[in-house]
mmCIF file of C-alpha atoms and ligand atoms in Angstrom:
data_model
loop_
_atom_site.group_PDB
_atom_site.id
_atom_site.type_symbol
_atom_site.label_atom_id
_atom_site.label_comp_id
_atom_site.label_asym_id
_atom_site.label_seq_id
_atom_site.Cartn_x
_atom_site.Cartn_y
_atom_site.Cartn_z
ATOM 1 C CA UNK F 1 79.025 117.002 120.034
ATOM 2 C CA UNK F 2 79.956 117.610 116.132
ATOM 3 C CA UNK F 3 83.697 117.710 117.234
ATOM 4 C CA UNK F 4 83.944 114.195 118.201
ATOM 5 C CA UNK F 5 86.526 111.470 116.450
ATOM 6 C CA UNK F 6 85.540 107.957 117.222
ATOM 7 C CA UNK F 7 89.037 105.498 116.574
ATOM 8 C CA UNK F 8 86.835 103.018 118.059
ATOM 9 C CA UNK F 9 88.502 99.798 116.100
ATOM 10 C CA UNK F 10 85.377 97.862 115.826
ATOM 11 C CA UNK F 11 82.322 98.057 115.905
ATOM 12 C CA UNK F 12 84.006 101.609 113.819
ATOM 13 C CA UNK F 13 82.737 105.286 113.065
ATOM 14 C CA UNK F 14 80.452 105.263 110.089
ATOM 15 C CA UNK F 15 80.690 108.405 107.342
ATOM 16 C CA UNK F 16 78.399 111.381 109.289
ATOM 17 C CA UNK F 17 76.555 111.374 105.822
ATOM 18 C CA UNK F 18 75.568 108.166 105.483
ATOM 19 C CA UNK F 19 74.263 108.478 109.690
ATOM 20 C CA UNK F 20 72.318 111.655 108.449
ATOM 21 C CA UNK F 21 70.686 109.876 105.647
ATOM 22 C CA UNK F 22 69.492 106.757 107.817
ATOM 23 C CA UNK F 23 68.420 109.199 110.017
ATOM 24 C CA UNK F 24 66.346 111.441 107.733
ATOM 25 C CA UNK F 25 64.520 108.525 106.297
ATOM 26 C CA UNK F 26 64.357 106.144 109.224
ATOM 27 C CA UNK F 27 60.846 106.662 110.358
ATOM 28 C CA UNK F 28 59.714 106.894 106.376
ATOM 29 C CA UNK F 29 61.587 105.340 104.444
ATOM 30 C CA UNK F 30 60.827 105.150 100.622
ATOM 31 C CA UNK F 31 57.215 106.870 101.645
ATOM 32 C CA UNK F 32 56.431 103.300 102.897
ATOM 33 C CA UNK F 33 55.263 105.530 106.268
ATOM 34 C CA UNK F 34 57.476 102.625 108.292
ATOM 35 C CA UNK F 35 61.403 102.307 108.845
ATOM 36 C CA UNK F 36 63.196 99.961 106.355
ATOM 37 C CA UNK F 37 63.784 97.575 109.584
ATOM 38 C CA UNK F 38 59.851 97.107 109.826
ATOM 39 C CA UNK F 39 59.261 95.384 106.253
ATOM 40 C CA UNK F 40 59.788 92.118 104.826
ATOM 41 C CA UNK F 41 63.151 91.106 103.362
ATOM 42 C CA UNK F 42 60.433 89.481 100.520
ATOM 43 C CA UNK F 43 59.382 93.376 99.347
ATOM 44 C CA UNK F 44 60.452 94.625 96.130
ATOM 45 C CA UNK F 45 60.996 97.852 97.915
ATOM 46 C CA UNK F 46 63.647 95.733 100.126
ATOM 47 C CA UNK F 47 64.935 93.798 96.959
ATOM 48 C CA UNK F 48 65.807 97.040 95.453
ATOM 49 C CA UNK F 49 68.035 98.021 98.387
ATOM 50 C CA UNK F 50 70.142 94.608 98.178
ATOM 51 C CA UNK F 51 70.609 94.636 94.546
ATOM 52 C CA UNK F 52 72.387 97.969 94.745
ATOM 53 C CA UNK F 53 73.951 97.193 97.338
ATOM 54 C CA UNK F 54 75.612 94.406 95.600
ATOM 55 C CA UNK F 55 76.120 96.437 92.303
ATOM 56 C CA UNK F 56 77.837 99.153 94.572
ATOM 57 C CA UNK F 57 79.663 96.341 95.700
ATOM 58 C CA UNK F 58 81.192 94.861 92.529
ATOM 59 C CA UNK F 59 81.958 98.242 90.956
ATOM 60 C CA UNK F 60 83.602 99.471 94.261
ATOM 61 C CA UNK F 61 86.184 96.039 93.992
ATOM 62 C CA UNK F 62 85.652 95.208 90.626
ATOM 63 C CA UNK F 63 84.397 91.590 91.102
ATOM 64 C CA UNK F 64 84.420 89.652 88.193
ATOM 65 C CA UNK F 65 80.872 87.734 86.987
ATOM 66 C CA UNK F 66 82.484 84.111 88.060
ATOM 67 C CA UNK F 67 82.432 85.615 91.897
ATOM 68 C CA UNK F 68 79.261 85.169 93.980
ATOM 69 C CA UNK F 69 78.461 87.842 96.377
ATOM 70 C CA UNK F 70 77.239 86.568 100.022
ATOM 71 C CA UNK F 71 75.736 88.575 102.918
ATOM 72 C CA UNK F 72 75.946 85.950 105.964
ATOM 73 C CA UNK F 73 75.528 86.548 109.009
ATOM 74 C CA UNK F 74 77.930 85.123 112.452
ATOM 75 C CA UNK F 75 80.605 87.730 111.969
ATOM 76 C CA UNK F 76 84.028 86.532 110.611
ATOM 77 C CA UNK F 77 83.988 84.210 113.021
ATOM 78 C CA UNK F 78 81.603 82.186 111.804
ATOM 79 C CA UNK F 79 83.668 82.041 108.939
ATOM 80 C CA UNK F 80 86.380 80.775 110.329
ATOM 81 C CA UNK F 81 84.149 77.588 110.807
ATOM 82 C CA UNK F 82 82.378 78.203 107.657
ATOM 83 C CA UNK F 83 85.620 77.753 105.746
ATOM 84 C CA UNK F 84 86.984 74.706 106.422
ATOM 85 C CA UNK F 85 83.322 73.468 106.511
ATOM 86 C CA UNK F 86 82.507 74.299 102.851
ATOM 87 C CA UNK F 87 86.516 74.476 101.234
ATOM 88 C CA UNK F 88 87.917 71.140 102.548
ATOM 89 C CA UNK F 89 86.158 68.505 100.068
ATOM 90 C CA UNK F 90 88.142 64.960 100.594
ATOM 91 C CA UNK F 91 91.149 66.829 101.796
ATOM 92 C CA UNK F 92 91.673 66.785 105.418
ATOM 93 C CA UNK F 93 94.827 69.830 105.411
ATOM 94 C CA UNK F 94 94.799 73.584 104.994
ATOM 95 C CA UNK F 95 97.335 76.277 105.496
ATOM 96 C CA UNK F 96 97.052 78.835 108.383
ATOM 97 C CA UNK F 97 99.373 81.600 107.787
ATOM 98 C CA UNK F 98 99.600 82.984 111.347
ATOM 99 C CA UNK F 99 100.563 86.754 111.529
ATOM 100 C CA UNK F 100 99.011 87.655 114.871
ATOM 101 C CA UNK F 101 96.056 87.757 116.819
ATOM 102 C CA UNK F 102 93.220 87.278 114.228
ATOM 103 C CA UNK F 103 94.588 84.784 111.797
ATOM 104 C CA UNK F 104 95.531 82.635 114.704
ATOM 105 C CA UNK F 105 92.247 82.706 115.582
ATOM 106 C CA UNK F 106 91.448 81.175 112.541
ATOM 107 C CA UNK F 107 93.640 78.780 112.543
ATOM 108 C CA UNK F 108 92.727 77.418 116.203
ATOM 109 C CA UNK F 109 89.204 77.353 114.964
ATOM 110 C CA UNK F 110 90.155 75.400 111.628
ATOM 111 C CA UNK F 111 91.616 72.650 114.153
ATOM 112 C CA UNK F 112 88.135 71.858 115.109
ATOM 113 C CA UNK F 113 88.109 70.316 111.187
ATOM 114 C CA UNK F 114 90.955 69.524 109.698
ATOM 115 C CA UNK F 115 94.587 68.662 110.182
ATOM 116 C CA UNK F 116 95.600 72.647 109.609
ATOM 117 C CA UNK F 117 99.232 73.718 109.431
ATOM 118 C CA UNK F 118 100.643 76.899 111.077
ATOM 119 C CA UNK F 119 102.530 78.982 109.140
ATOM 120 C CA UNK F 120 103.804 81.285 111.262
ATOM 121 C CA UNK F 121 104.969 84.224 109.282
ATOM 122 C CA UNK F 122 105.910 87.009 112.101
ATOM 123 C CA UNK F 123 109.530 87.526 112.332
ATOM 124 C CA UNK F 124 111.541 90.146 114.855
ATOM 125 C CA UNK F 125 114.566 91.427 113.444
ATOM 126 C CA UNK F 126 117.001 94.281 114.769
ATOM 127 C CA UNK F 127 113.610 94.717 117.235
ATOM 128 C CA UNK F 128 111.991 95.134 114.238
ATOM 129 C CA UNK F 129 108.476 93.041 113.517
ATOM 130 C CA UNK F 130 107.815 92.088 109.751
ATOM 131 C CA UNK F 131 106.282 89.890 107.549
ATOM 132 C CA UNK F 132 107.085 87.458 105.548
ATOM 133 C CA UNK F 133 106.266 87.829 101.992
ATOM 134 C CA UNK F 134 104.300 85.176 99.906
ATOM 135 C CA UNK F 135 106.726 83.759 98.056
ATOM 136 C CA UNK F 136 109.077 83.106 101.459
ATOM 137 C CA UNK F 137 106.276 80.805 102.842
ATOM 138 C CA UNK F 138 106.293 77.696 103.263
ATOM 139 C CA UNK F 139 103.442 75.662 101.908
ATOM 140 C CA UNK F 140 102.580 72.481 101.781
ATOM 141 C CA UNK F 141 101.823 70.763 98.052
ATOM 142 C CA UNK F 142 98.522 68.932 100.185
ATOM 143 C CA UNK F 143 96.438 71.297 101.681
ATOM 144 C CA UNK F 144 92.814 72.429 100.475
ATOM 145 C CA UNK F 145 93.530 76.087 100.633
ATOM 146 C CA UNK F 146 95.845 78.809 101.929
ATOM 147 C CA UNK F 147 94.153 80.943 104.387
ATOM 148 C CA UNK F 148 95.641 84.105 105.611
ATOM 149 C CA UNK F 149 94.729 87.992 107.466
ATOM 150 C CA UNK F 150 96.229 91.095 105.522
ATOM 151 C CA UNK F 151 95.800 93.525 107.928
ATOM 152 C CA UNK F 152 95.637 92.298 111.492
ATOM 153 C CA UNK F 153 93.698 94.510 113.409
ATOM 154 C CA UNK F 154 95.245 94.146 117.145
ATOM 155 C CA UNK F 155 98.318 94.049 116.039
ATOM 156 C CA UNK F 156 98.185 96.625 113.193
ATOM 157 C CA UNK F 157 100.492 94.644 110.730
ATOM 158 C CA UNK F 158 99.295 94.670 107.367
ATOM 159 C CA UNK F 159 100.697 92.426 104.065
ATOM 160 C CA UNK F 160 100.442 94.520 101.049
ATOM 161 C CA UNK F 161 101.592 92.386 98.661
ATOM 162 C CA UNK F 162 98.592 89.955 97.336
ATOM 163 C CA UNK F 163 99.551 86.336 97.439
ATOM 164 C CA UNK F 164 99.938 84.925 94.249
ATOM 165 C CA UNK F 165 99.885 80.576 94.255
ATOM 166 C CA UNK F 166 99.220 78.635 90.920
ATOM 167 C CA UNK F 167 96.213 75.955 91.558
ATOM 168 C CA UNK F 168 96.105 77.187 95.171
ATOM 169 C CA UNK F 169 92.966 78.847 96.791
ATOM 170 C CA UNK F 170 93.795 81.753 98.701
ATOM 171 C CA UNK F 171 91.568 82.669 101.355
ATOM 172 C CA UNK F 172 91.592 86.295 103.044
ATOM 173 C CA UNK F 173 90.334 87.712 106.076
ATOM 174 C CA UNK F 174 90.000 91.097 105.076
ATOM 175 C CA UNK F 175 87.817 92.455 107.992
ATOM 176 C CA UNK F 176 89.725 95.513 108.790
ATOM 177 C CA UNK F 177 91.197 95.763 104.793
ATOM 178 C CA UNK F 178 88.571 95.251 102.770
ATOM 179 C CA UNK F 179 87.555 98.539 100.859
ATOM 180 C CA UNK F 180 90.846 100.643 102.072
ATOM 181 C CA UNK F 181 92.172 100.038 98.972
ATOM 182 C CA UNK F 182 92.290 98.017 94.890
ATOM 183 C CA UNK F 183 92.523 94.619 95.306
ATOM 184 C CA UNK F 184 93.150 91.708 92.334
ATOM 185 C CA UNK F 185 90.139 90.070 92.971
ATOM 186 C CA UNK F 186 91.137 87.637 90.768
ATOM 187 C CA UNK F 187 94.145 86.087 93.356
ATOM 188 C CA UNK F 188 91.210 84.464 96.014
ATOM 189 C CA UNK F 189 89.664 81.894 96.073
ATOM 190 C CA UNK F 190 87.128 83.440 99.049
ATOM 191 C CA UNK F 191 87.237 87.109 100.872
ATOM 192 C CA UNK F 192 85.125 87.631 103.334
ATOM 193 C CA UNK F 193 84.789 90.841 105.907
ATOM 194 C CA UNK F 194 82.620 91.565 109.140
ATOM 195 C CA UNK F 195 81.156 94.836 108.313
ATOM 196 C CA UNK F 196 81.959 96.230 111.376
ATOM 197 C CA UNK F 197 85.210 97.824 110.878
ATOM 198 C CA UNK F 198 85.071 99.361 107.444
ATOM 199 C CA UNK F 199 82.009 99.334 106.350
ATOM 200 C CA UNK F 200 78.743 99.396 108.536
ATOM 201 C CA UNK F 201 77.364 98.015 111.415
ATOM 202 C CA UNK F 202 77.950 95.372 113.300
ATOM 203 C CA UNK F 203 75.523 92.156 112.115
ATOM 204 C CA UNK F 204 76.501 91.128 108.855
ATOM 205 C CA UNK F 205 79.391 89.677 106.936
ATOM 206 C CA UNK F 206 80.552 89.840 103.521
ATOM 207 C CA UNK F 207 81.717 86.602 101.664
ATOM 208 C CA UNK F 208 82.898 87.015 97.716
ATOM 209 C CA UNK F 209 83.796 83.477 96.849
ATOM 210 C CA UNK F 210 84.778 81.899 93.033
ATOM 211 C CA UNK F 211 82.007 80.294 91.959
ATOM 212 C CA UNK F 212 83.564 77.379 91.035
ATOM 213 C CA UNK F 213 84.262 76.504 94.763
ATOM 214 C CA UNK F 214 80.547 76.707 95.810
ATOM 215 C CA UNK F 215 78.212 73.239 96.242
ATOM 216 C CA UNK F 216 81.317 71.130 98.543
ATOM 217 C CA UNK F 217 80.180 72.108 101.992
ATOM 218 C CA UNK F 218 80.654 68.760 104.231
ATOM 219 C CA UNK F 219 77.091 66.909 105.474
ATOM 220 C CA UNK F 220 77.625 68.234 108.882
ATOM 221 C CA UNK F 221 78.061 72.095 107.940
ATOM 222 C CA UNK F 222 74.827 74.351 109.086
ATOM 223 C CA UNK F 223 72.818 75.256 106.609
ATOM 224 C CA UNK F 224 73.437 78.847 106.906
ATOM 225 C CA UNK F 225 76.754 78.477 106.817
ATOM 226 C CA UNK F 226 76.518 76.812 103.348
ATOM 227 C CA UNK F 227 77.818 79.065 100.619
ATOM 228 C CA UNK F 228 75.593 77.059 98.459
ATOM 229 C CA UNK F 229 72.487 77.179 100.131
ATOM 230 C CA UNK F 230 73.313 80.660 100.716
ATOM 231 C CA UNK F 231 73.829 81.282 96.926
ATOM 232 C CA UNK F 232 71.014 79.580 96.119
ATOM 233 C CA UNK F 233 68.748 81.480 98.313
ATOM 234 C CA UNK F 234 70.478 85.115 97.504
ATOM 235 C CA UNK F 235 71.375 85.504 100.882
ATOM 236 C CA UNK F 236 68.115 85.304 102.341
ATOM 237 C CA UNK F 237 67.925 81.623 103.275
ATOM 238 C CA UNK F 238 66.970 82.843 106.905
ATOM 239 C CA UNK F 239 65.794 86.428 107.641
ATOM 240 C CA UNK F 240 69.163 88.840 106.936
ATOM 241 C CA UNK F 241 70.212 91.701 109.192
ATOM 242 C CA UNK F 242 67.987 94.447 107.333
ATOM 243 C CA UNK F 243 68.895 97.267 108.587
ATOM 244 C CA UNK F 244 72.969 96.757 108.651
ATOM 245 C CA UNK F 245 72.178 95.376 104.905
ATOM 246 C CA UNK F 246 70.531 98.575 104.201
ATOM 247 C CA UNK F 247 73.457 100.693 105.752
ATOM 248 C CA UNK F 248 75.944 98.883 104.171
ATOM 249 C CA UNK F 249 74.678 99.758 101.097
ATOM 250 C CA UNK F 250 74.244 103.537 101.665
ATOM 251 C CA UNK F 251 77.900 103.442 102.906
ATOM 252 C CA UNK F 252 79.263 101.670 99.629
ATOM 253 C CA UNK F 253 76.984 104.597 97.975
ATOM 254 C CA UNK F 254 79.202 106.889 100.150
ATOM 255 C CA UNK F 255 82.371 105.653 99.120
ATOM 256 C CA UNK F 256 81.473 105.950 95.422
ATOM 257 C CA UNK F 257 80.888 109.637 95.674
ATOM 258 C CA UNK F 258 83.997 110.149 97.559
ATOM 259 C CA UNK F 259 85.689 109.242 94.174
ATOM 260 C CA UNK F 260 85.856 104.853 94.915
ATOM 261 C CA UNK F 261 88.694 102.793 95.812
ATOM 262 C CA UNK F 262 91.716 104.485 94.157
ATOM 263 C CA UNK F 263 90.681 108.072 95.984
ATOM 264 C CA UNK F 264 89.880 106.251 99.344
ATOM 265 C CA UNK F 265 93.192 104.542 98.956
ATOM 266 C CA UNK F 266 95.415 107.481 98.274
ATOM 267 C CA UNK F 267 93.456 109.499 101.401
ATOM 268 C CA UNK F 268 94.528 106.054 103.574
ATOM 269 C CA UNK F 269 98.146 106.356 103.260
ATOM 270 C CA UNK F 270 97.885 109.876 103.475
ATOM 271 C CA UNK F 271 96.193 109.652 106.606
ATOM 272 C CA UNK F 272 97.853 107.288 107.945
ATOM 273 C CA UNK F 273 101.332 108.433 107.086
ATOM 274 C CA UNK F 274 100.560 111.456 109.255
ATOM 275 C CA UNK F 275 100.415 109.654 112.192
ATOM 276 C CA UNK F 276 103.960 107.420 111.835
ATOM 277 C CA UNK F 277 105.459 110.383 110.760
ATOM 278 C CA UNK F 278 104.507 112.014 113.865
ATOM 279 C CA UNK F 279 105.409 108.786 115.779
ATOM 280 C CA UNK F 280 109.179 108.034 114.140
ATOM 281 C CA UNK F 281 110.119 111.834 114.710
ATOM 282 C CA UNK F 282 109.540 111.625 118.470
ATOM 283 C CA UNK F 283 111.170 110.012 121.317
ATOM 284 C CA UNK F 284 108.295 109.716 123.295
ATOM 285 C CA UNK F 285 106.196 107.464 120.473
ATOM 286 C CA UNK F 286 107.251 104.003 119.479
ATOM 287 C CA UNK F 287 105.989 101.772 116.588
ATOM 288 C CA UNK F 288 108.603 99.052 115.816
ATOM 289 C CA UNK F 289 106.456 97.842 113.164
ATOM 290 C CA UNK F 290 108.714 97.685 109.715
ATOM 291 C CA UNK F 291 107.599 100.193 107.754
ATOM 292 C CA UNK F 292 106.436 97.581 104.604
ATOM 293 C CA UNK F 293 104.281 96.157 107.265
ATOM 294 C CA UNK F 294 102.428 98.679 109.114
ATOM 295 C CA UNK F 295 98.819 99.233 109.028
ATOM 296 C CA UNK F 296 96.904 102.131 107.252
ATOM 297 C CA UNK F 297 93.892 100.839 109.176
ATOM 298 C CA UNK F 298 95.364 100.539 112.674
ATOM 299 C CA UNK F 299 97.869 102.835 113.798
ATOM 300 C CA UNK F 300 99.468 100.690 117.041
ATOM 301 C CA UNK F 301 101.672 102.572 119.129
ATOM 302 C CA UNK F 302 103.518 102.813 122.430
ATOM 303 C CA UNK F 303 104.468 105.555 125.326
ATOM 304 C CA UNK F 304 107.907 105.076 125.972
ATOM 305 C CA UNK F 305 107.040 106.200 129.728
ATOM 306 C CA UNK F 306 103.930 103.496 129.859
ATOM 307 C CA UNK F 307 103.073 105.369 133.265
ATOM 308 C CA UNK F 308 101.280 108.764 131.090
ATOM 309 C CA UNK F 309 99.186 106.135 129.468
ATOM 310 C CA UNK F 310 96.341 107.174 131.183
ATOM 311 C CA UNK F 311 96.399 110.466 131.327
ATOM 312 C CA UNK F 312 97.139 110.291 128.007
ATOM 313 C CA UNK F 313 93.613 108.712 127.349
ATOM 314 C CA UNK F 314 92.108 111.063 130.190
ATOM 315 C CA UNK F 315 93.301 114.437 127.195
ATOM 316 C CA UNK F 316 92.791 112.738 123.805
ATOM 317 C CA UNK F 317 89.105 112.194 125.588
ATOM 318 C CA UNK F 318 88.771 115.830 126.530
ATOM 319 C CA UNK F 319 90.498 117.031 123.352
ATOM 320 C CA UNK F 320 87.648 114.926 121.349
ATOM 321 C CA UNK F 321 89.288 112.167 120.617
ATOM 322 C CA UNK F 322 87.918 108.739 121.463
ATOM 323 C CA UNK F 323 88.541 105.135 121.772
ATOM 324 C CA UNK F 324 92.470 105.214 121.526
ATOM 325 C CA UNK F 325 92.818 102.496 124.270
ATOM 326 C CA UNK F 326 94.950 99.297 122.707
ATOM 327 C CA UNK F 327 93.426 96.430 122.683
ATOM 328 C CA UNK F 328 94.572 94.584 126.227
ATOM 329 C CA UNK F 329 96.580 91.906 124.603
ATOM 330 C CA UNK F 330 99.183 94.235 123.076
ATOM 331 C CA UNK F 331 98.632 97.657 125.363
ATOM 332 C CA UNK F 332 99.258 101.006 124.342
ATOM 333 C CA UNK F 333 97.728 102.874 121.804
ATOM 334 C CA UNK F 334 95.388 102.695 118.360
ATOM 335 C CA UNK F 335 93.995 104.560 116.745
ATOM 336 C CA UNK F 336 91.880 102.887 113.771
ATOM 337 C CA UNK F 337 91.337 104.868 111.029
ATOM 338 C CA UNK F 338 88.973 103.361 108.432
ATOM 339 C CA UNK F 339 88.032 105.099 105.279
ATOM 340 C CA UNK F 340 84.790 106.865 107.396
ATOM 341 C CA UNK F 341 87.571 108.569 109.258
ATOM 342 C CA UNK F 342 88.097 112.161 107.890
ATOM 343 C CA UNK F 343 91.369 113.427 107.673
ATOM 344 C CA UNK F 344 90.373 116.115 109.809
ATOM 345 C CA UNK F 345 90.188 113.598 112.632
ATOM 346 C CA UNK F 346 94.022 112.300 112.084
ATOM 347 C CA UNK F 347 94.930 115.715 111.713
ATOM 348 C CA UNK F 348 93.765 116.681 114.948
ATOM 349 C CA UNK F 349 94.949 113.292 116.469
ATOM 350 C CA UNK F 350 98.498 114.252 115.099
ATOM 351 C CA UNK F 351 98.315 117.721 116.554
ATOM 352 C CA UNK F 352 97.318 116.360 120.052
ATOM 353 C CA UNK F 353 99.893 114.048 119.849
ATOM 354 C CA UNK F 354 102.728 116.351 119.329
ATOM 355 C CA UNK F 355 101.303 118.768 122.132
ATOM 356 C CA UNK F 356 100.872 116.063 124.301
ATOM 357 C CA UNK F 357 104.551 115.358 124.151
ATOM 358 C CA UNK F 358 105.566 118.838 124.357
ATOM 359 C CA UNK F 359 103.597 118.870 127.605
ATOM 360 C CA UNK F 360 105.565 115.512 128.802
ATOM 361 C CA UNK F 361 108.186 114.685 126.984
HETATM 362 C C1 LIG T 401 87.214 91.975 114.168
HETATM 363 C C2 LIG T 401 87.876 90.915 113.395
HETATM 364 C C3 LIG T 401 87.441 89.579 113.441
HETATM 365 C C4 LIG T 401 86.281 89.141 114.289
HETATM 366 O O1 LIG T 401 85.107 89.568 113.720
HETATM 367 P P1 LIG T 401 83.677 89.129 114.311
HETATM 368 O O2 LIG T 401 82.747 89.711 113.290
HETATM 369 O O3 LIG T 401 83.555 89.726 115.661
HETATM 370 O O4 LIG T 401 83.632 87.655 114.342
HETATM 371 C C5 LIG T 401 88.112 88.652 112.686
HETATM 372 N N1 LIG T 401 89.148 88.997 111.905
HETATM 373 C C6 LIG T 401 89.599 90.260 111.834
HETATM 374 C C7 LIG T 401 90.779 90.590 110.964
HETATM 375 C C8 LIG T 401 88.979 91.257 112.576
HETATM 376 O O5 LIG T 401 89.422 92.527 112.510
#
């Protein structure tokens, strides 16, 4: 069963080490003779694990001291109501920069609170799908903040460039990008991230916000969706997913022993230049994605002959490879590749591929 490579694109493979390690301690963990999901989020023993976890955290991105760390829980969806909720103040506008599924998402959600404009920022040229950059959109001089996705996951399109707006908050919903590679922390306003993708389990979701922007949440807005009740409380206003809180942190552990975000970064484009490379150089693969724009995450692609689809999922299965299946909205293939995904497992993706179309092409 070692052979497996999961390109499941959320809930997402987590490093085999960090699995081992959970595993070796789960029953005993810390000689506490229970599991670290059977004592109180009130232990020291339990305190211990969420300070490092933060620490990890802020070295891994470099967060500056005037950022607040959050561990919430409701997934990134909840944040999309969570946003508007605590960013809006007296100002009843925001920017939506819409570049496919997930930041739409957002945006329809926002609509729920405020008056939000849709930016759309997807453009088709020469059959050819890019982005616009940030300083080609167009925003308005009233909203509350800018919210935006760099790397949407369906769709695998990804913005590299970090937007850069003079007394504007920037809000990002870097689910699928956070930890891939160096950020400017410095640019946002807010980040937040389900863990699910590309960092742990499903369950909990990371929010690094300015600090300056915490204590406006509107009368209405849940407590738990507060950012300042939340701060005030260290994340532990109600009881917090333990256990993906726990494996969170032995994952950012992971990631600083694999050499931290400049290492996991290079291995990314590596890895994922291996698979457009095998994809431009056939006839038989199509990603019309402009190259500035494609996903290191989310590797999207096409049959040209939709009808070997399946069988093409029936092999990568047999050959070990799993989860491949696009998601139904934009068909085809992806494979996800998040930083717990060796390059062993691309490798032997890009292999398959070629022999596949050898075998059909
Ligand atoms: C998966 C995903 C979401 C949804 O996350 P949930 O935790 O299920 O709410 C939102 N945005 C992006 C970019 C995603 O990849």
């Amino acid at each position: 069963m070692n052979s497996i490579y999961n390109f499941s694109a959320g809930p997402a493979m987590i490093p085999k080490d960090v699995l081992k390690k959970a595993q070796k301690e789960l029953k005993n963990w810390n000689n506490l003779g229970c599991s670290v999901m059977e004592i109180s989020h009130r232990t020291k023993e339990f305190h211990q694990v969420i300070k490092e976890a933060e620490e990890d955290l802020r070295d891994l991105l470099n967060i500056p001291d005037t950022y607040k760390v959050l561990f919430c829980q409701g997934g990134a969806r909840g944040q999309f109501s969570a946003i508007p909720m605590n960013l809006l103040g007296n100002l009843s506008r925001a920017d939506y920069i819409n570049s496919g599924y997930w930041s739409n998402s957002a945006f329809l959600e926002s609509k729920k609170y405020c008056n939000s404009k849709n930016i759309l920022i997807r453009k088709t040229k020469n059959n050819n799908i890019y982005l616009l950059k940030p300083s080609e959109w167009n925003i308005s001089n009233i909203s509350a903040y800018i919210h935006y996705c760099p790397n949407e996951t369906i769709d695998g399109l990804s913005l590299y460039e970090e937007p850069s707006f003079q007394n504007k908050i920037v809000v990002g919903d870097f689910s699928s990008f956070i930890l891939s590679r160096s950020i400017n922390i410095n640019k946002y306003g807010l980040i937040y991230a389900g863990a699910q993708k590309n960092i742990g389990p499903s369950g909990i979701t990371i929010v690094i916000i300015r600090k300056d922007l915490i204590g406006y949440a509107s009368k209405l807005c849940p407590s738990v969706f507060d950012y300042n009740i939340m701060h005030q409380y260290n994340s532990m206003f109600n009881t917090p997913p333990t256990f993906a809180w726990y494996l969170s942190g032995l994952v950012f552990k992971w990631l600083k022993q694999q050499g931290g975000i400049k290492k996991i970064e290079q291995l990314n484009k590596k890895k994922s230049d291996l698979l457009y490379q095998v994809i431009d150089n056939s006839h038989f693969y199509i990603n019309n994605i402009d190259k500035k724009n494609r996903s290191q995450m989310n590797v999207v692609f096409h049959l040209f002959n939709s009808e070997l689809d399946k069988i093409f999922l029936q092999e990568s299965n047999k050959f070990g490879l799993y989860a491949l299946k696009g998601h139904f909205i934009v068909g085809g293939m992806r494979a996800s590749i998040y930083n717990a995904m060796p390059i062993e497992g691309v490798k032997k993706l890009a292999k398959f591929m070629l022999f596949f179309e050898k075998k059909y092409g």
